[in-house]
Coordinates of C-alpha atoms in Angstrom, one line a residue:
X23 CA 86.5 -144.0 -17.0
X24 CA 86.0 -144.8 -20.8
X25 CA 83.5 -142.1 -21.3
X26 CA 85.7 -139.6 -19.6
X27 CA 88.9 -140.5 -21.3
X28 CA 87.2 -140.5 -24.7
X29 CA 85.7 -137.1 -24.1
X30 CA 89.1 -135.8 -23.1
X31 CA 90.9 -137.4 -26.2
X32 CA 88.3 -135.4 -28.5
X33 CA 88.5 -131.9 -26.7
X34 CA 91.2 -129.6 -25.5
X35 CA 91.1 -127.2 -22.6
X36 CA 87.9 -128.1 -20.7
X37 CA 86.6 -127.5 -17.3
X38 CA 85.2 -130.1 -14.9
X39 CA 81.7 -128.5 -15.5
X40 CA 82.3 -128.9 -19.3
X41 CA 83.2 -132.5 -18.7
X42 CA 80.2 -133.1 -16.6
X43 CA 78.0 -131.6 -19.5
X44 CA 79.8 -133.3 -22.3
X45 CA 79.8 -136.7 -20.8
X46 CA 76.5 -136.7 -19.0
X47 CA 78.4 -137.8 -15.9
X48 CA 77.7 -136.4 -12.5
X49 CA 80.3 -134.3 -10.5
X50 CA 81.3 -137.2 -8.2
X51 CA 82.0 -139.5 -11.2
X52 CA 84.2 -136.8 -12.9
X53 CA 86.1 -136.0 -9.6
X54 CA 86.9 -139.9 -9.2
X55 CA 87.8 -140.3 -12.8
X56 CA 90.0 -137.2 -12.8
X57 CA 91.7 -138.5 -9.6
X58 CA 92.6 -141.6 -11.4
X59 CA 93.9 -139.8 -14.5
X60 CA 96.0 -137.5 -12.1
X61 CA 97.5 -140.6 -10.3
X62 CA 98.6 -142.0 -13.6
X63 CA 99.9 -138.7 -14.9
X64 CA 97.5 -138.9 -17.9
X65 CA 95.9 -135.4 -17.5
X66 CA 97.3 -131.9 -17.7
X67 CA 96.0 -129.3 -15.5
X68 CA 96.3 -125.6 -15.3
X69 CA 94.4 -122.7 -13.7
X70 CA 93.3 -119.6 -15.4
X71 CA 91.8 -116.5 -13.8
X72 CA 88.0 -116.6 -13.6
X73 CA 86.0 -114.1 -15.6
X74 CA 84.2 -113.4 -12.5
X75 CA 85.4 -113.0 -9.0
X76 CA 86.5 -116.0 -7.0
X77 CA 88.7 -118.9 -7.4
X78 CA 90.6 -119.5 -10.6
X79 CA 89.1 -122.1 -13.1
X80 CA 90.8 -125.4 -13.5
X81 CA 91.5 -126.4 -17.1
X82 CA 92.0 -130.0 -18.0
X83 CA 93.4 -131.8 -21.1
X84 CA 94.6 -135.3 -21.8
X85 CA 98.4 -135.4 -21.4
X86 CA 99.3 -138.6 -23.1
X87 CA 98.0 -140.3 -26.3
X88 CA 94.9 -142.4 -25.8
X89 CA 96.7 -145.4 -27.1
X90 CA 99.0 -145.2 -24.0
X91 CA 95.9 -145.5 -21.8
X92 CA 94.4 -148.3 -23.7
X93 CA 97.7 -150.3 -23.6
X94 CA 97.7 -149.8 -19.7
X95 CA 94.1 -151.0 -19.4
X96 CA 94.8 -154.0 -21.8
X97 CA 98.0 -155.1 -19.8
X98 CA 96.0 -154.8 -16.6
X99 CA 93.1 -156.9 -17.9
X100 CA 95.5 -159.4 -19.3
X101 CA 97.3 -159.8 -16.0
X102 CA 94.0 -160.4 -14.1
X103 CA 92.8 -163.0 -16.7
X104 CA 96.3 -164.8 -16.5
X105 CA 95.9 -164.7 -12.5
X106 CA 92.3 -166.2 -13.0
X107 CA 93.4 -168.9 -15.4
X108 CA 96.2 -169.9 -12.8
X109 CA 93.7 -170.1 -10.1
X110 CA 91.4 -172.4 -12.3
X111 CA 94.4 -174.6 -13.3
X112 CA 95.4 -175.0 -9.6
X113 CA 91.7 -176.0 -9.0
X114 CA 91.9 -178.6 -11.7
X115 CA 95.2 -179.9 -10.5
X116 CA 93.8 -180.4 -7.0
X117 CA 90.5 -182.1 -8.4
X118 CA 92.7 -184.4 -10.3
X119 CA 94.5 -185.8 -7.4

C-alpha cells in the first residue's frame, strides 16, 4: 500500500498498467491496493476512450492529500497499539492476583 500511495501521490492520471510498471508491483497487488483506496474514497477514477478498439482505459489519481491517508494509518496503528497495551495490562493484573 505504501508503494502504491507514494506512487500515486507523485503522479497524475495513470493507468493500472503504468502503476504496475512504476511501482514494480504485480497486477494482483495493484488491484488489491486500488480496491482499498476506492473503499476509503482516496482515489479518483475516470474512463477515457482507448486509442485502439476495445474497452475504455481507466485513469486513476489520488483524490485526497497524502497527509490524510497517513493520518488514517497513524490512528489505526495507535488504536491497535492501545488495544495491545490494554491486553498486556490485563495479563499483568491477572498475574498479580
